[in-house]
Amino acid sequence: MAAHRIIFANEKGGSGKSTSAVHTAIALAVKGHRVTALDLDTRQRTFGRYLDNRVDYMKRAGATLPMPAYGTFNPADGFTIHERLDNLAAEADFLIVDTPGRDDDYVRAAIETADTLVTPINDSFVDLDLIGQVDPDNYKIKRPSFYAELVWDARKARAKSDGGTVDWVVLRNRLQHLEARNMRRVAAALSELSKRVGFRVIPGLSERVIYRELFPKGLTLLDLAAIGEDAGLAHVAARGELRELIAGLELPEQAGAPKQTQAA
């Protein structure tokens, strides 16, 4: 069975895209699925460096943690983006792809192969503008933006190539813990836009210091028990957010779940 491809993409940086992608990859590996991953950001490599840190931590600590096989796409290696994606997909139940915060041909090619496209956005009108322009007086959606058109084109290309569909999920990251008028307005605008351009909206990860603290060791919220760290209330709440995120993606349960792959 071909891997279910989950592409994390957003042309605007700072949306928590790589953090969400890493936690999704590890959450699926924890469940026993074979997971492969590809970082398309050849220069910054936030996703790849996160997993590099994880490998280094396991070596230092003598620990074994759930781990996807992963790599970074480099056109100079001689493989096309489709060859790289197909090779990784052939070895896994799930393929996770993290993309750079820009538009290029490789990102578009990856999106066109997506089974699930995840677009993390911060809970603000600044990020919402990526997918829909809002009227400044009544906060209603005036028109879809360029990114929504890009996804529309990708969906058409996918349908034409193999008849498949792309489930587009907008992930609301950095949600505030307290209800606010602006938060309600963003939610209303997203709901309206979702009906017009066809995406689902699910809650993502809050703004928590814990996510930044885990990066240097390559750890996730799911590793704390394995490494013997006590979980505080913030950790427990954050794990609940992650469980809700994974459930919201509505991913298929892959049969078999063979033993996990190792970093490559």
PDB file of C-alpha atoms in Angstrom:
ATOM      1  CA  MET A   1       0.000   0.000   0.000  1.00  0.00           C
ATOM      2  CA  ALA A   2       1.386   3.410  -0.965  1.00  0.00           C
ATOM      3  CA  ALA A   3       2.180   5.807   1.840  1.00  0.00           C
ATOM      4  CA  HIS A   4      -0.366   8.430   2.807  1.00  0.00           C
ATOM      5  CA  ARG A   5       1.370  11.718   2.002  1.00  0.00           C
ATOM      6  CA  ILE A   6       1.000  14.590   4.469  1.00  0.00           C
ATOM      7  CA  ILE A   7       2.418  17.866   3.155  1.00  0.00           C
ATOM      8  CA  PHE A   8       2.908  20.792   5.538  1.00  0.00           C
ATOM      9  CA  ALA A   9       2.942  23.985   3.514  1.00  0.00           C
ATOM     10  CA  ASN A  10       2.558  27.696   4.137  1.00  0.00           C
ATOM     11  CA  GLU A  11       4.348  30.454   2.237  1.00  0.00           C
ATOM     12  CA  LYS A  12       4.475  32.605   5.358  1.00  0.00           C
ATOM     13  CA  GLY A  13       7.139  31.731   7.919  1.00  0.00           C
ATOM     14  CA  GLY A  14       6.696  31.594  11.678  1.00  0.00           C
ATOM     15  CA  SER A  15       3.452  29.626  11.662  1.00  0.00           C
ATOM     16  CA  GLY A  16       4.764  26.620  13.610  1.00  0.00           C
ATOM     17  CA  LYS A  17       4.865  24.516  10.460  1.00  0.00           C
ATOM     18  CA  SER A  18       8.034  22.547  11.212  1.00  0.00           C
ATOM     19  CA  THR A  19       7.107  22.001  14.868  1.00  0.00           C
ATOM     20  CA  SER A  20       3.701  20.658  13.812  1.00  0.00           C
ATOM     21  CA  ALA A  21       5.291  18.448  11.158  1.00  0.00           C
ATOM     22  CA  VAL A  22       7.854  16.926  13.541  1.00  0.00           C
ATOM     23  CA  HIS A  23       5.265  16.229  16.240  1.00  0.00           C
ATOM     24  CA  THR A  24       2.967  14.624  13.671  1.00  0.00           C
ATOM     25  CA  ALA A  25       5.781  12.411  12.378  1.00  0.00           C
ATOM     26  CA  ILE A  26       6.771  11.271  15.864  1.00  0.00           C
ATOM     27  CA  ALA A  27       3.146  10.762  16.947  1.00  0.00           C
ATOM     28  CA  LEU A  28       2.600   8.394  14.020  1.00  0.00           C
ATOM     29  CA  ALA A  29       5.894   6.589  14.702  1.00  0.00           C
ATOM     30  CA  VAL A  30       4.878   6.166  18.357  1.00  0.00           C
ATOM     31  CA  LYS A  31       1.763   4.354  17.135  1.00  0.00           C
ATOM     32  CA  GLY A  32       3.996   1.856  15.346  1.00  0.00           C
ATOM     33  CA  HIS A  33       3.597   3.145  11.814  1.00  0.00           C
ATOM     34  CA  ARG A  34       6.479   3.250   9.371  1.00  0.00           C
ATOM     35  CA  VAL A  35       7.134   6.941   8.825  1.00  0.00           C
ATOM     36  CA  THR A  36       9.433   8.636   6.341  1.00  0.00           C
ATOM     37  CA  ALA A  37      10.019  12.377   6.097  1.00  0.00           C
ATOM     38  CA  LEU A  38      11.498  14.892   3.685  1.00  0.00           C
ATOM     39  CA  ASP A  39      12.550  18.488   4.322  1.00  0.00           C
ATOM     40  CA  LEU A  40      12.256  20.647   1.192  1.00  0.00           C
ATOM     41  CA  ASP A  41      13.926  23.647   2.818  1.00  0.00           C
ATOM     42  CA  THR A  42      17.457  22.911   1.644  1.00  0.00           C
ATOM     43  CA  ARG A  43      18.860  26.062   3.238  1.00  0.00           C
ATOM     44  CA  GLN A  44      17.177  26.474   6.629  1.00  0.00           C
ATOM     45  CA  ARG A  45      16.338  22.804   7.347  1.00  0.00           C
ATOM     46  CA  THR A  46      14.397  23.456  10.570  1.00  0.00           C
ATOM     47  CA  PHE A  47      12.599  20.116  10.242  1.00  0.00           C
ATOM     48  CA  GLY A  48      15.772  18.233   9.336  1.00  0.00           C
ATOM     49  CA  ARG A  49      17.811  19.869  12.104  1.00  0.00           C
ATOM     50  CA  TYR A  50      15.114  18.966  14.635  1.00  0.00           C
ATOM     51  CA  LEU A  51      15.510  15.306  13.694  1.00  0.00           C
ATOM     52  CA  ASP A  52      19.318  15.641  13.562  1.00  0.00           C
ATOM     53  CA  ASN A  53      19.132  16.825  17.169  1.00  0.00           C
ATOM     54  CA  ARG A  54      16.992  13.798  17.999  1.00  0.00           C
ATOM     55  CA  VAL A  55      19.569  11.413  16.560  1.00  0.00           C
ATOM     56  CA  ASP A  56      22.353  13.163  18.501  1.00  0.00           C
ATOM     57  CA  TYR A  57      20.338  12.970  21.720  1.00  0.00           C
ATOM     58  CA  MET A  58      19.785   9.230  21.344  1.00  0.00           C
ATOM     59  CA  LYS A  59      23.506   8.683  20.794  1.00  0.00           C
ATOM     60  CA  ARG A  60      24.458  10.743  23.861  1.00  0.00           C
ATOM     61  CA  ALA A  61      21.792   9.246  26.115  1.00  0.00           C
ATOM     62  CA  GLY A  62      22.022   5.695  24.809  1.00  0.00           C
ATOM     63  CA  ALA A  63      18.274   5.884  24.251  1.00  0.00           C
ATOM     64  CA  THR A  64      16.016   4.450  21.567  1.00  0.00           C
ATOM     65  CA  LEU A  65      13.072   6.625  20.590  1.00  0.00           C
ATOM     66  CA  PRO A  66      10.507   6.346  17.784  1.00  0.00           C
ATOM     67  CA  MET A  67      12.177   7.774  14.714  1.00  0.00           C
ATOM     68  CA  PRO A  68      11.188   8.356  11.084  1.00  0.00           C
ATOM     69  CA  ALA A  69      13.621   7.810   8.255  1.00  0.00           C
ATOM     70  CA  TYR A  70      14.286  11.274   6.909  1.00  0.00           C
ATOM     71  CA  GLY A  71      16.286  13.338   4.478  1.00  0.00           C
ATOM     72  CA  THR A  72      16.579  16.760   2.891  1.00  0.00           C
ATOM     73  CA  PHE A  73      15.775  17.342  -0.763  1.00  0.00           C
ATOM     74  CA  ASN A  74      18.661  18.748  -2.768  1.00  0.00           C
ATOM     75  CA  PRO A  75      18.249  19.126  -6.535  1.00  0.00           C
ATOM     76  CA  ALA A  76      22.024  18.725  -6.899  1.00  0.00           C
ATOM     77  CA  ASP A  77      21.736  15.081  -5.792  1.00  0.00           C
ATOM     78  CA  GLY A  78      20.429  14.162  -9.231  1.00  0.00           C
ATOM     79  CA  PHE A  79      16.953  12.968  -8.214  1.00  0.00           C
ATOM     80  CA  THR A  80      13.806  14.776  -9.261  1.00  0.00           C
ATOM     81  CA  ILE A  81      11.357  15.804  -6.558  1.00  0.00           C
ATOM     82  CA  HIS A  82       8.922  13.131  -7.739  1.00  0.00           C
ATOM     83  CA  GLU A  83      11.599  10.420  -7.626  1.00  0.00           C
ATOM     84  CA  ARG A  84      12.581  11.445  -4.094  1.00  0.00           C
ATOM     85  CA  LEU A  85       8.972  11.467  -2.891  1.00  0.00           C
ATOM     86  CA  ASP A  86       8.130   8.169  -4.573  1.00  0.00           C
ATOM     87  CA  ASN A  87      11.187   6.429  -3.118  1.00  0.00           C
ATOM     88  CA  LEU A  88      10.320   7.534   0.417  1.00  0.00           C
ATOM     89  CA  ALA A  89       6.635   6.726  -0.041  1.00  0.00           C
ATOM     90  CA  ALA A  90       7.481   3.180  -1.120  1.00  0.00           C
ATOM     91  CA  GLU A  91       9.050   2.468   2.285  1.00  0.00           C
ATOM     92  CA  ALA A  92       6.365   3.814   4.604  1.00  0.00           C
ATOM     93  CA  ASP A  93       2.804   3.978   5.820  1.00  0.00           C
ATOM     94  CA  PHE A  94       3.041   7.760   6.077  1.00  0.00           C
ATOM     95  CA  LEU A  95       5.287  10.263   4.316  1.00  0.00           C
ATOM     96  CA  ILE A  96       5.648  13.669   6.013  1.00  0.00           C
ATOM     97  CA  VAL A  97       6.942  16.580   3.935  1.00  0.00           C
ATOM     98  CA  ASP A  98       7.912  19.944   5.403  1.00  0.00           C
ATOM     99  CA  THR A  99       8.210  22.806   2.934  1.00  0.00           C
ATOM    100  CA  PRO A 100       9.954  26.194   3.053  1.00  0.00           C
ATOM    101  CA  GLY A 101       8.044  29.425   3.627  1.00  0.00           C
ATOM    102  CA  ARG A 102       8.071  30.363  -0.024  1.00  0.00           C
ATOM    103  CA  ASP A 103       6.603  29.349  -3.356  1.00  0.00           C
ATOM    104  CA  ASP A 104       8.755  27.320  -5.714  1.00  0.00           C
ATOM    105  CA  ASP A 105       8.347  24.503  -8.216  1.00  0.00           C
ATOM    106  CA  TYR A 106       9.341  21.816  -5.699  1.00  0.00           C
ATOM    107  CA  VAL A 107       6.731  22.937  -3.175  1.00  0.00           C
ATOM    108  CA  ARG A 108       4.038  22.956  -5.837  1.00  0.00           C
ATOM    109  CA  ALA A 109       5.067  19.503  -7.020  1.00  0.00           C
ATOM    110  CA  ALA A 110       4.839  18.168  -3.469  1.00  0.00           C
ATOM    111  CA  ILE A 111       1.425  19.721  -2.877  1.00  0.00           C
ATOM    112  CA  GLU A 112       0.140  18.131  -6.076  1.00  0.00           C
ATOM    113  CA  THR A 113       0.955  14.688  -4.633  1.00  0.00           C
ATOM    114  CA  ALA A 114      -0.618  15.346  -1.208  1.00  0.00           C
ATOM    115  CA  ASP A 115      -3.282  13.141   0.283  1.00  0.00           C
ATOM    116  CA  THR A 116      -3.495  15.543   3.229  1.00  0.00           C
ATOM    117  CA  LEU A 117      -2.329  19.144   2.861  1.00  0.00           C
ATOM    118  CA  VAL A 118      -1.795  20.905   6.186  1.00  0.00           C
ATOM    119  CA  THR A 119      -1.545  24.700   6.213  1.00  0.00           C
ATOM    120  CA  PRO A 120      -0.667  25.965   9.695  1.00  0.00           C
ATOM    121  CA  ILE A 121      -1.536  29.592  10.351  1.00  0.00           C
ATOM    122  CA  ASN A 122      -1.220  31.758  13.409  1.00  0.00           C
ATOM    123  CA  ASP A 123      -4.567  32.845  14.778  1.00  0.00           C
ATOM    124  CA  SER A 124      -4.501  36.329  13.266  1.00  0.00           C
ATOM    125  CA  PHE A 125      -5.763  38.269  10.271  1.00  0.00           C
ATOM    126  CA  VAL A 126      -2.148  38.709   9.156  1.00  0.00           C
ATOM    127  CA  ASP A 127      -1.848  34.968   8.539  1.00  0.00           C
ATOM    128  CA  LEU A 128      -5.436  34.604   7.326  1.00  0.00           C
ATOM    129  CA  ASP A 129      -4.586  37.039   4.517  1.00  0.00           C
ATOM    130  CA  LEU A 130      -2.497  34.265   2.986  1.00  0.00           C
ATOM    131  CA  ILE A 131      -5.637  32.389   1.979  1.00  0.00           C
ATOM    132  CA  GLY A 132      -8.371  35.049   2.015  1.00  0.00           C
ATOM    133  CA  GLN A 133      -8.667  38.846   1.922  1.00  0.00           C
ATOM    134  CA  VAL A 134     -10.868  40.340   4.647  1.00  0.00           C
ATOM    135  CA  ASP A 135     -13.022  43.477   4.474  1.00  0.00           C
ATOM    136  CA  PRO A 136     -11.583  45.939   7.047  1.00  0.00           C
ATOM    137  CA  ASP A 137     -15.022  47.182   8.117  1.00  0.00           C
ATOM    138  CA  ASN A 138     -17.111  44.051   8.598  1.00  0.00           C
ATOM    139  CA  TYR A 139     -14.346  41.378   8.653  1.00  0.00           C
ATOM    140  CA  LYS A 140     -16.117  39.377   5.967  1.00  0.00           C
ATOM    141  CA  ILE A 141     -14.127  37.532   3.324  1.00  0.00           C
ATOM    142  CA  LYS A 142     -13.846  39.603   0.151  1.00  0.00           C
ATOM    143  CA  ARG A 143     -12.061  37.052  -2.011  1.00  0.00           C
ATOM    144  CA  PRO A 144      -9.697  34.079  -1.782  1.00  0.00           C
ATOM    145  CA  SER A 145      -6.003  34.970  -1.928  1.00  0.00           C
ATOM    146  CA  PHE A 146      -3.173  33.688  -4.097  1.00  0.00           C
ATOM    147  CA  TYR A 147      -2.425  30.671  -1.906  1.00  0.00           C
ATOM    148  CA  ALA A 148      -5.995  29.387  -2.137  1.00  0.00           C
ATOM    149  CA  GLU A 149      -5.672  29.631  -5.911  1.00  0.00           C
ATOM    150  CA  LEU A 150      -2.387  27.720  -5.790  1.00  0.00           C
ATOM    151  CA  VAL A 151      -4.048  24.902  -3.833  1.00  0.00           C
ATOM    152  CA  TRP A 152      -6.982  24.898  -6.256  1.00  0.00           C
ATOM    153  CA  ASP A 153      -4.557  24.435  -9.168  1.00  0.00           C
ATOM    154  CA  ALA A 154      -2.746  21.655  -7.263  1.00  0.00           C
ATOM    155  CA  ARG A 155      -6.007  19.851  -6.609  1.00  0.00           C
ATOM    156  CA  LYS A 156      -6.887  19.976 -10.296  1.00  0.00           C
ATOM    157  CA  ALA A 157      -3.434  18.660 -11.212  1.00  0.00           C
ATOM    158  CA  ARG A 158      -3.783  15.793  -8.718  1.00  0.00           C
ATOM    159  CA  ALA A 159      -7.205  14.831 -10.029  1.00  0.00           C
ATOM    160  CA  LYS A 160      -5.894  14.880 -13.582  1.00  0.00           C
ATOM    161  CA  SER A 161      -2.811  12.800 -12.804  1.00  0.00           C
ATOM    162  CA  ASP A 162      -4.344   9.918 -10.866  1.00  0.00           C
ATOM    163  CA  GLY A 163      -7.918  10.841  -9.960  1.00  0.00           C
ATOM    164  CA  GLY A 164      -6.942  11.426  -6.348  1.00  0.00           C
ATOM    165  CA  THR A 165      -8.171  14.120  -3.995  1.00  0.00           C
ATOM    166  CA  VAL A 166      -6.350  16.458  -1.628  1.00  0.00           C
ATOM    167  CA  ASP A 167      -7.827  16.882   1.839  1.00  0.00           C
ATOM    168  CA  TRP A 168      -6.868  20.465   2.743  1.00  0.00           C
ATOM    169  CA  VAL A 169      -6.629  21.142   6.478  1.00  0.00           C
ATOM    170  CA  VAL A 170      -6.004  24.606   7.931  1.00  0.00           C
ATOM    171  CA  LEU A 171      -4.338  24.296  11.318  1.00  0.00           C
ATOM    172  CA  ARG A 172      -4.986  27.149  13.746  1.00  0.00           C
ATOM    173  CA  ASN A 173      -1.736  27.432  15.673  1.00  0.00           C
ATOM    174  CA  ARG A 174      -0.917  29.713  18.616  1.00  0.00           C
ATOM    175  CA  LEU A 175      -4.514  29.894  19.748  1.00  0.00           C
ATOM    176  CA  GLN A 176      -4.939  32.118  22.772  1.00  0.00           C
ATOM    177  CA  HIS A 177      -6.069  30.505  26.001  1.00  0.00           C
ATOM    178  CA  LEU A 178      -8.578  33.290  26.671  1.00  0.00           C
ATOM    179  CA  GLU A 179     -11.512  34.049  24.409  1.00  0.00           C
ATOM    180  CA  ALA A 180     -11.039  37.348  22.577  1.00  0.00           C
ATOM    181  CA  ARG A 181     -13.067  39.334  20.081  1.00  0.00           C
ATOM    182  CA  ASN A 182     -10.343  39.115  17.451  1.00  0.00           C
ATOM    183  CA  MET A 183     -10.168  35.332  17.929  1.00  0.00           C
ATOM    184  CA  ARG A 184     -13.903  35.061  17.272  1.00  0.00           C
ATOM    185  CA  ARG A 185     -13.607  37.231  14.166  1.00  0.00           C
ATOM    186  CA  VAL A 186     -10.789  35.116  12.762  1.00  0.00           C
ATOM    187  CA  ALA A 187     -12.789  31.954  13.455  1.00  0.00           C
ATOM    188  CA  ALA A 188     -15.856  33.376  11.692  1.00  0.00           C
ATOM    189  CA  ALA A 189     -13.810  34.461   8.671  1.00  0.00           C
ATOM    190  CA  LEU A 190     -12.126  31.068   8.431  1.00  0.00           C
ATOM    191  CA  SER A 191     -15.461  29.291   8.632  1.00  0.00           C
ATOM    192  CA  GLU A 192     -16.843  31.432   5.812  1.00  0.00           C
ATOM    193  CA  LEU A 193     -13.747  30.957   3.653  1.00  0.00           C
ATOM    194  CA  SER A 194     -13.631  27.198   4.258  1.00  0.00           C
ATOM    195  CA  LYS A 195     -17.033  26.823   2.613  1.00  0.00           C
ATOM    196  CA  ARG A 196     -15.920  28.847  -0.418  1.00  0.00           C
ATOM    197  CA  VAL A 197     -12.594  27.184  -1.183  1.00  0.00           C
ATOM    198  CA  GLY A 198     -12.979  23.786   0.484  1.00  0.00           C
ATOM    199  CA  PHE A 199     -10.784  23.209   3.501  1.00  0.00           C
ATOM    200  CA  ARG A 200     -11.306  21.933   7.031  1.00  0.00           C
ATOM    201  CA  VAL A 201     -10.261  23.912  10.113  1.00  0.00           C
ATOM    202  CA  ILE A 202      -8.805  22.180  13.165  1.00  0.00           C
ATOM    203  CA  PRO A 203      -7.065  23.475  16.311  1.00  0.00           C
ATOM    204  CA  GLY A 204      -3.296  23.212  16.404  1.00  0.00           C
ATOM    205  CA  LEU A 205      -0.602  23.966  18.963  1.00  0.00           C
ATOM    206  CA  SER A 206      -0.743  26.867  21.403  1.00  0.00           C
ATOM    207  CA  GLU A 207       2.083  29.297  22.038  1.00  0.00           C
ATOM    208  CA  ARG A 208       4.003  27.373  24.687  1.00  0.00           C
ATOM    209  CA  VAL A 209       7.637  27.689  25.742  1.00  0.00           C
ATOM    210  CA  ILE A 210       7.890  23.894  25.922  1.00  0.00           C
ATOM    211  CA  TYR A 211       7.957  23.540  22.131  1.00  0.00           C
ATOM    212  CA  ARG A 212      11.006  25.794  21.844  1.00  0.00           C
ATOM    213  CA  GLU A 213      12.739  24.091  24.764  1.00  0.00           C
ATOM    214  CA  LEU A 214      12.449  20.643  23.206  1.00  0.00           C
ATOM    215  CA  PHE A 215      14.074  21.576  19.886  1.00  0.00           C
ATOM    216  CA  PRO A 216      17.786  21.450  20.918  1.00  0.00           C
ATOM    217  CA  LYS A 217      17.416  17.809  22.015  1.00  0.00           C
ATOM    218  CA  GLY A 218      15.089  16.868  19.196  1.00  0.00           C
ATOM    219  CA  LEU A 219      12.487  15.712  21.683  1.00  0.00           C
ATOM    220  CA  THR A 220       8.718  15.957  21.510  1.00  0.00           C
ATOM    221  CA  LEU A 221       5.946  15.980  24.058  1.00  0.00           C
ATOM    222  CA  LEU A 222       5.568  12.237  23.523  1.00  0.00           C
ATOM    223  CA  ASP A 223       9.108  11.460  24.679  1.00  0.00           C
ATOM    224  CA  LEU A 224       9.013  12.832  28.226  1.00  0.00           C
ATOM    225  CA  ALA A 225       7.990   9.572  29.900  1.00  0.00           C
ATOM    226  CA  ALA A 226      10.554   7.603  27.884  1.00  0.00           C
ATOM    227  CA  ILE A 227      13.411   9.819  29.066  1.00  0.00           C
ATOM    228  CA  GLY A 228      12.214   9.934  32.666  1.00  0.00           C
ATOM    229  CA  GLU A 229      11.070  13.548  32.880  1.00  0.00           C
ATOM    230  CA  ASP A 230       8.066  14.456  34.977  1.00  0.00           C
ATOM    231  CA  ALA A 231       5.239  16.131  33.108  1.00  0.00           C
ATOM    232  CA  GLY A 232       3.883  19.362  34.531  1.00  0.00           C
ATOM    233  CA  LEU A 233       0.425  20.728  33.902  1.00  0.00           C
ATOM    234  CA  ALA A 234       1.637  22.626  30.830  1.00  0.00           C
ATOM    235  CA  HIS A 235       3.083  19.426  29.366  1.00  0.00           C
ATOM    236  CA  VAL A 236      -0.144  17.530  29.973  1.00  0.00           C
ATOM    237  CA  ALA A 237      -2.192  20.288  28.339  1.00  0.00           C
ATOM    238  CA  ALA A 238       0.180  20.431  25.376  1.00  0.00           C
ATOM    239  CA  ARG A 239      -0.037  16.650  24.876  1.00  0.00           C
ATOM    240  CA  GLY A 240      -3.809  17.018  24.808  1.00  0.00           C
ATOM    241  CA  GLU A 241      -3.458  19.599  22.037  1.00  0.00           C
ATOM    242  CA  LEU A 242      -1.263  17.242  20.069  1.00  0.00           C
ATOM    243  CA  ARG A 243      -3.715  14.346  20.427  1.00  0.00           C
ATOM    244  CA  GLU A 244      -6.516  16.617  19.216  1.00  0.00           C
ATOM    245  CA  LEU A 245      -4.388  17.723  16.260  1.00  0.00           C
ATOM    246  CA  ILE A 246      -3.645  14.142  15.169  1.00  0.00           C
ATOM    247  CA  ALA A 247      -7.297  13.141  15.570  1.00  0.00           C
ATOM    248  CA  GLY A 248      -8.379  16.191  13.575  1.00  0.00           C
ATOM    249  CA  LEU A 249      -6.227  15.189  10.611  1.00  0.00           C
ATOM    250  CA  GLU A 250      -8.505  12.128  10.213  1.00  0.00           C
ATOM    251  CA  LEU A 251      -5.704  10.012   8.798  1.00  0.00           C
ATOM    252  CA  PRO A 252      -6.360   6.462   7.589  1.00  0.00           C
ATOM    253  CA  GLU A 253      -5.271   3.625   9.822  1.00  0.00           C
ATOM    254  CA  GLN A 254      -2.659   1.776   7.809  1.00  0.00           C
ATOM    255  CA  ALA A 255      -2.723  -2.010   8.030  1.00  0.00           C
ATOM    256  CA  GLY A 256       0.143  -3.910   9.527  1.00  0.00           C
ATOM    257  CA  ALA A 257       2.230  -1.171  11.146  1.00  0.00           C
ATOM    258  CA  PRO A 258       5.529  -3.033  10.722  1.00  0.00           C
ATOM    259  CA  LYS A 259       8.617  -2.211  12.732  1.00  0.00           C
ATOM    260  CA  GLN A 260       9.835   1.351  12.550  1.00  0.00           C
ATOM    261  CA  THR A 261      12.492   2.576  10.191  1.00  0.00           C
ATOM    262  CA  GLN A 262      15.778   4.107  11.264  1.00  0.00           C
ATOM    263  CA  ALA A 263      17.212   7.491  10.364  1.00  0.00           C
ATOM    264  CA  ALA A 264      19.010   7.602   7.056  1.00  0.00           C
TER     265      ALA A 264
END
